[in-house]
PDB file of N, CA and C in Angstrom:
ATOM      1  N   MET A  31      96.893 -40.912-126.359  1.00 83.00           N
ATOM      2  CA  MET A  31      97.607 -42.168-126.444  1.00 83.00           C
ATOM      3  C   MET A  31      98.476 -42.161-127.690  1.00 83.00           C
ATOM      4  N   ALA A  32      99.685 -42.657-127.569  1.00 91.00           N
ATOM      5  CA  ALA A  32     100.618 -42.650-128.695  1.00 91.00           C
ATOM      6  C   ALA A  32     100.275 -43.768-129.671  1.00 91.00           C
ATOM      7  N   VAL A  33     100.208 -43.423-130.947  1.00 93.00           N
ATOM      8  CA  VAL A  33      99.926 -44.389-131.998  1.00 93.00           C
ATOM      9  C   VAL A  33     101.020 -44.245-133.041  1.00 93.00           C
ATOM     10  N   GLN A  34     101.584 -45.360-133.460  1.00 91.00           N
ATOM     11  CA  GLN A  34     102.664 -45.299-134.439  1.00 91.00           C
ATOM     12  C   GLN A  34     102.143 -44.828-135.784  1.00 91.00           C
ATOM     13  N   LYS A  35     102.990 -44.117-136.503  1.00 94.00           N
ATOM     14  CA  LYS A  35     102.587 -43.571-137.792  1.00 94.00           C
ATOM     15  C   LYS A  35     102.507 -44.659-138.857  1.00 94.00           C
ATOM     16  N   SER A  36     103.443 -45.593-138.827  1.00 95.00           N
ATOM     17  CA  SER A  36     103.415 -46.681-139.802  1.00 95.00           C
ATOM     18  C   SER A  36     103.873 -47.975-139.127  1.00 95.00           C
ATOM     19  N   ARG A  37     103.569 -49.068-139.795  1.00 95.00           N
ATOM     20  CA  ARG A  37     103.853 -50.391-139.252  1.00 95.00           C
ATOM     21  C   ARG A  37     105.367 -50.650-139.207  1.00 95.00           C
ATOM     22  N   LYS A  38     105.826 -51.290-138.118  1.00 95.00           N
ATOM     23  CA  LYS A  38     107.247 -51.636-138.004  1.00 95.00           C
ATOM     24  C   LYS A  38     107.566 -52.807-138.918  1.00 95.00           C
ATOM     25  N   THR A  39     108.715 -52.773-139.535  1.00 97.00           N
ATOM     26  CA  THR A  39     109.118 -53.838-140.450  1.00 97.00           C
ATOM     27  C   THR A  39     109.597 -55.053-139.657  1.00 97.00           C
ATOM     28  N   PRO A  40     109.599 -56.236-140.280  1.00 97.00           N
ATOM     29  CA  PRO A  40     110.127 -57.421-139.586  1.00 97.00           C
ATOM     30  C   PRO A  40     111.585 -57.257-139.165  1.00 97.00           C
ATOM     31  N   SER A  41     112.345 -56.487-139.916  1.00 98.00           N
ATOM     32  CA  SER A  41     113.742 -56.249-139.558  1.00 98.00           C
ATOM     33  C   SER A  41     113.843 -55.462-138.255  1.00 98.00           C
ATOM     34  N   LYS A  42     113.048 -54.408-138.129  1.00 96.00           N
ATOM     35  CA  LYS A  42     113.068 -53.609-136.899  1.00 96.00           C
ATOM     36  C   LYS A  42     112.557 -54.429-135.712  1.00 96.00           C
ATOM     37  N   ARG A  43     111.553 -55.261-135.953  1.00 96.00           N
ATOM     38  CA  ARG A  43     111.034 -56.126-134.900  1.00 96.00           C
ATOM     39  C   ARG A  43     112.114 -57.102-134.437  1.00 96.00           C
ATOM     40  N   GLY A  44     112.861 -57.659-135.375  1.00 96.00           N
ATOM     41  CA  GLY A  44     113.932 -58.586-135.030  1.00 96.00           C
ATOM     42  C   GLY A  44     115.055 -57.907-134.274  1.00 96.00           C
ATOM     43  N   MET A  45     115.384 -56.675-134.666  1.00 97.00           N
ATOM     44  CA  MET A  45     116.432 -55.940-133.950  1.00 97.00           C
ATOM     45  C   MET A  45     116.003 -55.637-132.520  1.00 97.00           C
ATOM     46  N   ARG A  46     114.729 -55.349-132.317  1.00 96.00           N
ATOM     47  CA  ARG A  46     114.233 -55.094-130.966  1.00 96.00           C
ATOM     48  C   ARG A  46     114.293 -56.364-130.119  1.00 96.00           C
ATOM     49  N   ARG A  47     113.991 -57.500-130.726  1.00 96.00           N
ATOM     50  CA  ARG A  47     113.961 -58.764-129.998  1.00 96.00           C
ATOM     51  C   ARG A  47     115.344 -59.407-129.847  1.00 96.00           C
ATOM     52  N   ALA A  48     116.363 -58.795-130.378  1.00 96.00           N
ATOM     53  CA  ALA A  48     117.702 -59.392-130.360  1.00 96.00           C
ATOM     54  C   ALA A  48     118.233 -59.586-128.940  1.00 96.00           C
ATOM     55  N   HIS A  49     117.777 -58.786-127.987  1.00 95.00           N
ATOM     56  CA  HIS A  49     118.285 -58.852-126.620  1.00 95.00           C
ATOM     57  C   HIS A  49     117.380 -59.654-125.695  1.00 95.00           C
ATOM     58  N   ASP A  50     116.324 -60.261-126.215  1.00 94.00           N
ATOM     59  CA  ASP A  50     115.345 -60.949-125.383  1.00 94.00           C
ATOM     60  C   ASP A  50     115.615 -62.438-125.232  1.00 94.00           C
ATOM     61  N   ARG A  51     116.804 -62.899-125.555  1.00 92.00           N
ATOM     62  CA  ARG A  51     117.090 -64.327-125.487  1.00 92.00           C
ATOM     63  C   ARG A  51     117.371 -64.752-124.041  1.00 92.00           C
ATOM     64  N   LEU A  52     117.238 -66.036-123.816  1.00 93.00           N
ATOM     65  CA  LEU A  52     117.517 -66.605-122.503  1.00 93.00           C
ATOM     66  C   LEU A  52     118.973 -67.046-122.433  1.00 93.00           C
ATOM     67  N   THR A  53     119.549 -66.938-121.267  1.00 93.00           N
ATOM     68  CA  THR A  53     120.919 -67.405-121.074  1.00 93.00           C
ATOM     69  C   THR A  53     120.919 -68.484-120.003  1.00 93.00           C
ATOM     70  N   GLY A  54     121.793 -69.428-120.147  1.00 93.00           N
ATOM     71  CA  GLY A  54     121.911 -70.497-119.169  1.00 93.00           C
ATOM     72  C   GLY A  54     122.671 -70.033-117.948  1.00 93.00           C
ATOM     73  N   PRO A  55     122.634 -70.822-116.877  1.00 92.00           N
ATOM     74  CA  PRO A  55     123.368 -70.444-115.676  1.00 92.00           C
ATOM     75  C   PRO A  55     124.876 -70.529-115.904  1.00 92.00           C
ATOM     76  N   THR A  56     125.606 -69.630-115.273  1.00 92.00           N
ATOM     77  CA  THR A  56     127.056 -69.620-115.376  1.00 92.00           C
ATOM     78  C   THR A  56     127.621 -70.599-114.357  1.00 92.00           C
ATOM     79  N   LEU A  57     128.330 -71.597-114.844  1.00 92.00           N
ATOM     80  CA  LEU A  57     128.874 -72.630-113.972  1.00 92.00           C
ATOM     81  C   LEU A  57     130.379 -72.478-113.837  1.00 92.00           C
ATOM     82  N   SER A  58     130.887 -72.818-112.669  1.00 89.00           N
ATOM     83  CA  SER A  58     132.321 -72.803-112.405  1.00 89.00           C
ATOM     84  C   SER A  58     132.756 -74.184-111.950  1.00 89.00           C
ATOM     85  N   THR A  59     134.031 -74.461-112.109  1.00 87.00           N
ATOM     86  CA  THR A  59     134.600 -75.721-111.653  1.00 87.00           C
ATOM     87  C   THR A  59     135.362 -75.481-110.360  1.00 87.00           C
ATOM     88  N   ASP A  60     135.054 -76.268-109.342  1.00 84.00           N
ATOM     89  CA  ASP A  60     135.740 -76.144-108.065  1.00 84.00           C
ATOM     90  C   ASP A  60     137.168 -76.650-108.214  1.00 84.00           C
ATOM     91  N   PRO A  61     138.186 -75.887-107.768  1.00 83.00           N
ATOM     92  CA  PRO A  61     139.570 -76.320-107.966  1.00 83.00           C
ATOM     93  C   PRO A  61     139.962 -77.553-107.153  1.00 83.00           C
ATOM     94  N   THR A  62     139.311 -77.801-106.012  1.00 82.00           N
ATOM     95  CA  THR A  62     139.707 -78.944-105.193  1.00 82.00           C
ATOM     96  C   THR A  62     139.009 -80.232-105.611  1.00 82.00           C
ATOM     97  N   SER A  63     137.700 -80.167-105.822  1.00 80.00           N
ATOM     98  CA  SER A  63     136.971 -81.399-106.145  1.00 80.00           C
ATOM     99  C   SER A  63     136.713 -81.557-107.636  1.00 80.00           C
ATOM    100  N   GLY A  64     136.768 -80.469-108.394  1.00 86.00           N
ATOM    101  CA  GLY A  64     136.567 -80.541-109.830  1.00 86.00           C
ATOM    102  C   GLY A  64     135.115 -80.619-110.260  1.00 86.00           C
ATOM    103  N   GLU A  65     134.173 -80.412-109.339  1.00 86.00           N
ATOM    104  CA  GLU A  65     132.770 -80.491-109.722  1.00 86.00           C
ATOM    105  C   GLU A  65     132.223 -79.116-110.094  1.00 86.00           C
ATOM    106  N   LEU A  66     131.158 -79.108-110.882  1.00 89.00           N
ATOM    107  CA  LEU A  66     130.547 -77.868-111.330  1.00 89.00           C
ATOM    108  C   LEU A  66     129.594 -77.336-110.266  1.00 89.00           C
ATOM    109  N   HIS A  67     129.535 -76.003-110.160  1.00 89.00           N
ATOM    110  CA  HIS A  67     128.611 -75.358-109.231  1.00 89.00           C
ATOM    111  C   HIS A  67     128.278 -73.980-109.769  1.00 89.00           C
ATOM    112  N   LEU A  68     127.218 -73.385-109.242  1.00 92.00           N
ATOM    113  CA  LEU A  68     126.852 -72.029-109.619  1.00 92.00           C
ATOM    114  C   LEU A  68     127.890 -71.059-109.072  1.00 92.00           C
ATOM    115  N   ARG A  69     128.119 -69.983-109.801  1.00 91.00           N
ATOM    116  CA  ARG A  69     129.088 -68.987-109.358  1.00 91.00           C
ATOM    117  C   ARG A  69     128.615 -68.358-108.047  1.00 91.00           C
ATOM    118  N   HIS A  70     129.547 -68.076-107.156  1.00 92.00           N
ATOM    119  CA  HIS A  70     129.309 -67.453-105.857  1.00 92.00           C
ATOM    120  C   HIS A  70     128.411 -68.297-104.961  1.00 92.00           C
ATOM    121  N   HIS A  71     128.405 -69.620-105.159  1.00 91.00           N
ATOM    122  CA  HIS A  71     127.654 -70.540-104.316  1.00 91.00           C
ATOM    123  C   HIS A  71     128.600 -71.627-103.800  1.00 91.00           C
ATOM    124  N   VAL A  72     128.278 -72.154-102.638  1.00 89.00           N
ATOM    125  CA  VAL A  72     129.056 -73.242-102.051  1.00 89.00           C
ATOM    126  C   VAL A  72     128.702 -74.532-102.778  1.00 89.00           C
ATOM    127  N   THR A  73     129.703 -75.389-103.015  1.00 87.00           N
ATOM    128  CA  THR A  73     129.449 -76.674-103.664  1.00 87.00           C
ATOM    129  C   THR A  73     128.706 -77.592-102.690  1.00 87.00           C
ATOM    130  N   PRO A  74     128.070 -78.651-103.188  1.00 85.00           N
ATOM    131  CA  PRO A  74     127.331 -79.553-102.289  1.00 85.00           C
ATOM    132  C   PRO A  74     128.189 -80.205-101.203  1.00 85.00           C
ATOM    133  N   ASN A  75     129.495 -80.349-101.431  1.00 85.00           N
ATOM    134  CA  ASN A  75     130.330 -80.952-100.390  1.00 85.00           C
ATOM    135  C   ASN A  75     130.971 -79.901 -99.475  1.00 85.00           C
ATOM    136  N   GLY A  76     130.567 -78.628 -99.571  1.00 87.00           N
ATOM    137  CA  GLY A  76     130.970 -77.612 -98.607  1.00 87.00           C
ATOM    138  C   GLY A  76     132.168 -76.771 -98.981  1.00 87.00           C
ATOM    139  N   PHE A  77     132.648 -76.810-100.217  1.00 87.00           N
ATOM    140  CA  PHE A  77     133.804 -76.019-100.619  1.00 87.00           C
ATOM    141  C   PHE A  77     133.374 -74.721-101.296  1.00 87.00           C
ATOM    142  N   TYR A  78     134.126 -73.649-101.040  1.00 87.00           N
ATOM    143  CA  TYR A  78     133.914 -72.365-101.700  1.00 87.00           C
ATOM    144  C   TYR A  78     135.281 -71.742-101.948  1.00 87.00           C
ATOM    145  N   ARG A  79     135.584 -71.473-103.203  1.00 85.00           N
ATOM    146  CA  ARG A  79     136.851 -70.879-103.626  1.00 85.00           C
ATOM    147  C   ARG A  79     138.050 -71.684-103.124  1.00 85.00           C
ATOM    148  N   GLY A  80     137.953 -72.997-103.167  1.00 83.00           N
ATOM    149  CA  GLY A  80     139.068 -73.858-102.806  1.00 83.00           C
ATOM    150  C   GLY A  80     139.217 -74.157-101.333  1.00 83.00           C
ATOM    151  N   ARG A  81     138.360 -73.590-100.489  1.00 86.00           N
ATOM    152  CA  ARG A  81     138.445 -73.835 -99.050  1.00 86.00           C
ATOM    153  C   ARG A  81     137.177 -74.520 -98.571  1.00 86.00           C
ATOM    154  N   GLN A  82     137.294 -75.368 -97.567  1.00 88.00           N
ATOM    155  CA  GLN A  82     136.111 -76.002 -96.988  1.00 88.00           C
ATOM    156  C   GLN A  82     135.505 -75.036 -95.982  1.00 88.00           C
ATOM    157  N   VAL A  83     134.280 -74.573 -96.253  1.00 89.00           N
ATOM    158  CA  VAL A  83     133.632 -73.599 -95.378  1.00 89.00           C
ATOM    159  C   VAL A  83     132.512 -74.225 -94.558  1.00 89.00           C
ATOM    160  N   ILE A  84     132.014 -75.382 -94.979  1.00 88.00           N
ATOM    161  CA  ILE A  84     130.961 -76.082 -94.243  1.00 88.00           C
ATOM    162  C   ILE A  84     131.400 -77.528 -94.061  1.00 88.00           C
ATOM    163  N   THR A  85     131.348 -77.984 -92.825  1.00 88.00           N
ATOM    164  CA  THR A  85     131.677 -79.387 -92.573  1.00 88.00           C
ATOM    165  C   THR A  85     130.381 -80.142 -92.348  1.00 88.00           C
ATOM    166  N   LYS A  86     130.269 -81.293 -92.988  1.00 78.00           N
ATOM    167  CA  LYS A  86     129.069 -82.107 -92.834  1.00 78.00           C
ATOM    168  C   LYS A  86     129.155 -82.886 -91.530  1.00 78.00           C
ATOM    169  N   PRO A  87     128.034 -83.007 -90.802  1.00 79.00           N
ATOM    170  CA  PRO A  87     128.061 -83.788 -89.562  1.00 79.00           C
ATOM    171  C   PRO A  87     128.190 -85.277 -89.865  1.00 79.00           C
ATOM    172  N   VAL A  88     128.862 -85.985 -88.965  1.00 75.00           N
ATOM    173  CA  VAL A  88     129.064 -87.425 -89.126  1.00 75.00           C
ATOM    174  C   VAL A  88     127.814 -88.139 -88.631  1.00 75.00           C
ATOM    175  N   VAL A  89     127.276 -89.036 -89.455  1.00 76.00           N
ATOM    176  CA  VAL A  89     126.071 -89.782 -89.095  1.00 76.00           C
ATOM    177  C   VAL A  89     126.471 -91.192 -88.689  1.00 76.00           C
ATOM    178  N   ASN A  90     126.058 -91.613 -87.496  1.00 77.00           N
ATOM    179  CA  ASN A  90     126.353 -92.963 -87.012  1.00 77.00           C
ATOM    180  C   ASN A  90     125.200 -93.888 -87.380  1.00 77.00           C
ATOM    181  N   ASP A  91     125.503 -94.986 -88.070  1.00 76.00           N
ATOM    182  CA  ASP A  91     124.493 -95.968 -88.438  1.00 76.00           C
ATOM    183  C   ASP A  91     124.481 -97.154 -87.474  1.00 76.00           C
ATOM    184  N   ASN A  92     125.188 -97.066 -86.383  1.00 76.00           N
ATOM    185  CA  ASN A  92     125.285 -98.168 -85.429  1.00 76.00           C
ATOM    186  C   ASN A  92     124.294 -97.991 -84.288  1.00 76.00           C
ATOM    187  N   SER A  93     123.088 -97.588 -84.601  1.00 68.00           N
ATOM    188  CA  SER A  93     122.090 -97.384 -83.553  1.00 68.00           C
ATOM    189  C   SER A  93     121.516 -98.730 -83.126  1.00 68.00           C
ATOM    190  N   GLU A  94     121.634 -99.032 -81.829  1.00 65.00           N
ATOM    191  CA  GLU A  94     121.123-100.285 -81.287  1.00 65.00           C
ATOM    192  C   GLU A  94     119.930 -99.962 -80.410  1.00 65.00           C
ATOM    193  N   ASP A  95     118.779-100.524 -80.759  1.00 59.00           N
ATOM    194  CA  ASP A  95     117.563-100.257 -79.988  1.00 59.00           C
ATOM    195  C   ASP A  95     117.228-101.393 -79.067  1.00 59.00           C
TER     196      ASP A  95
END
């Protein structure tokens, strides 16, 4: 089993941990609606790269029982 010859300094430990930070999600602004969305994802209203790719179905609230 490998055992280190001497103790690592706090500086070396910090340099090793320099790449372990968390990054937030990358957000883009839709050119048509101006709302934020995740990159390479469709916006909630159905737009992707400036085009409408999903149309929402029309819901009728005039149901008479």
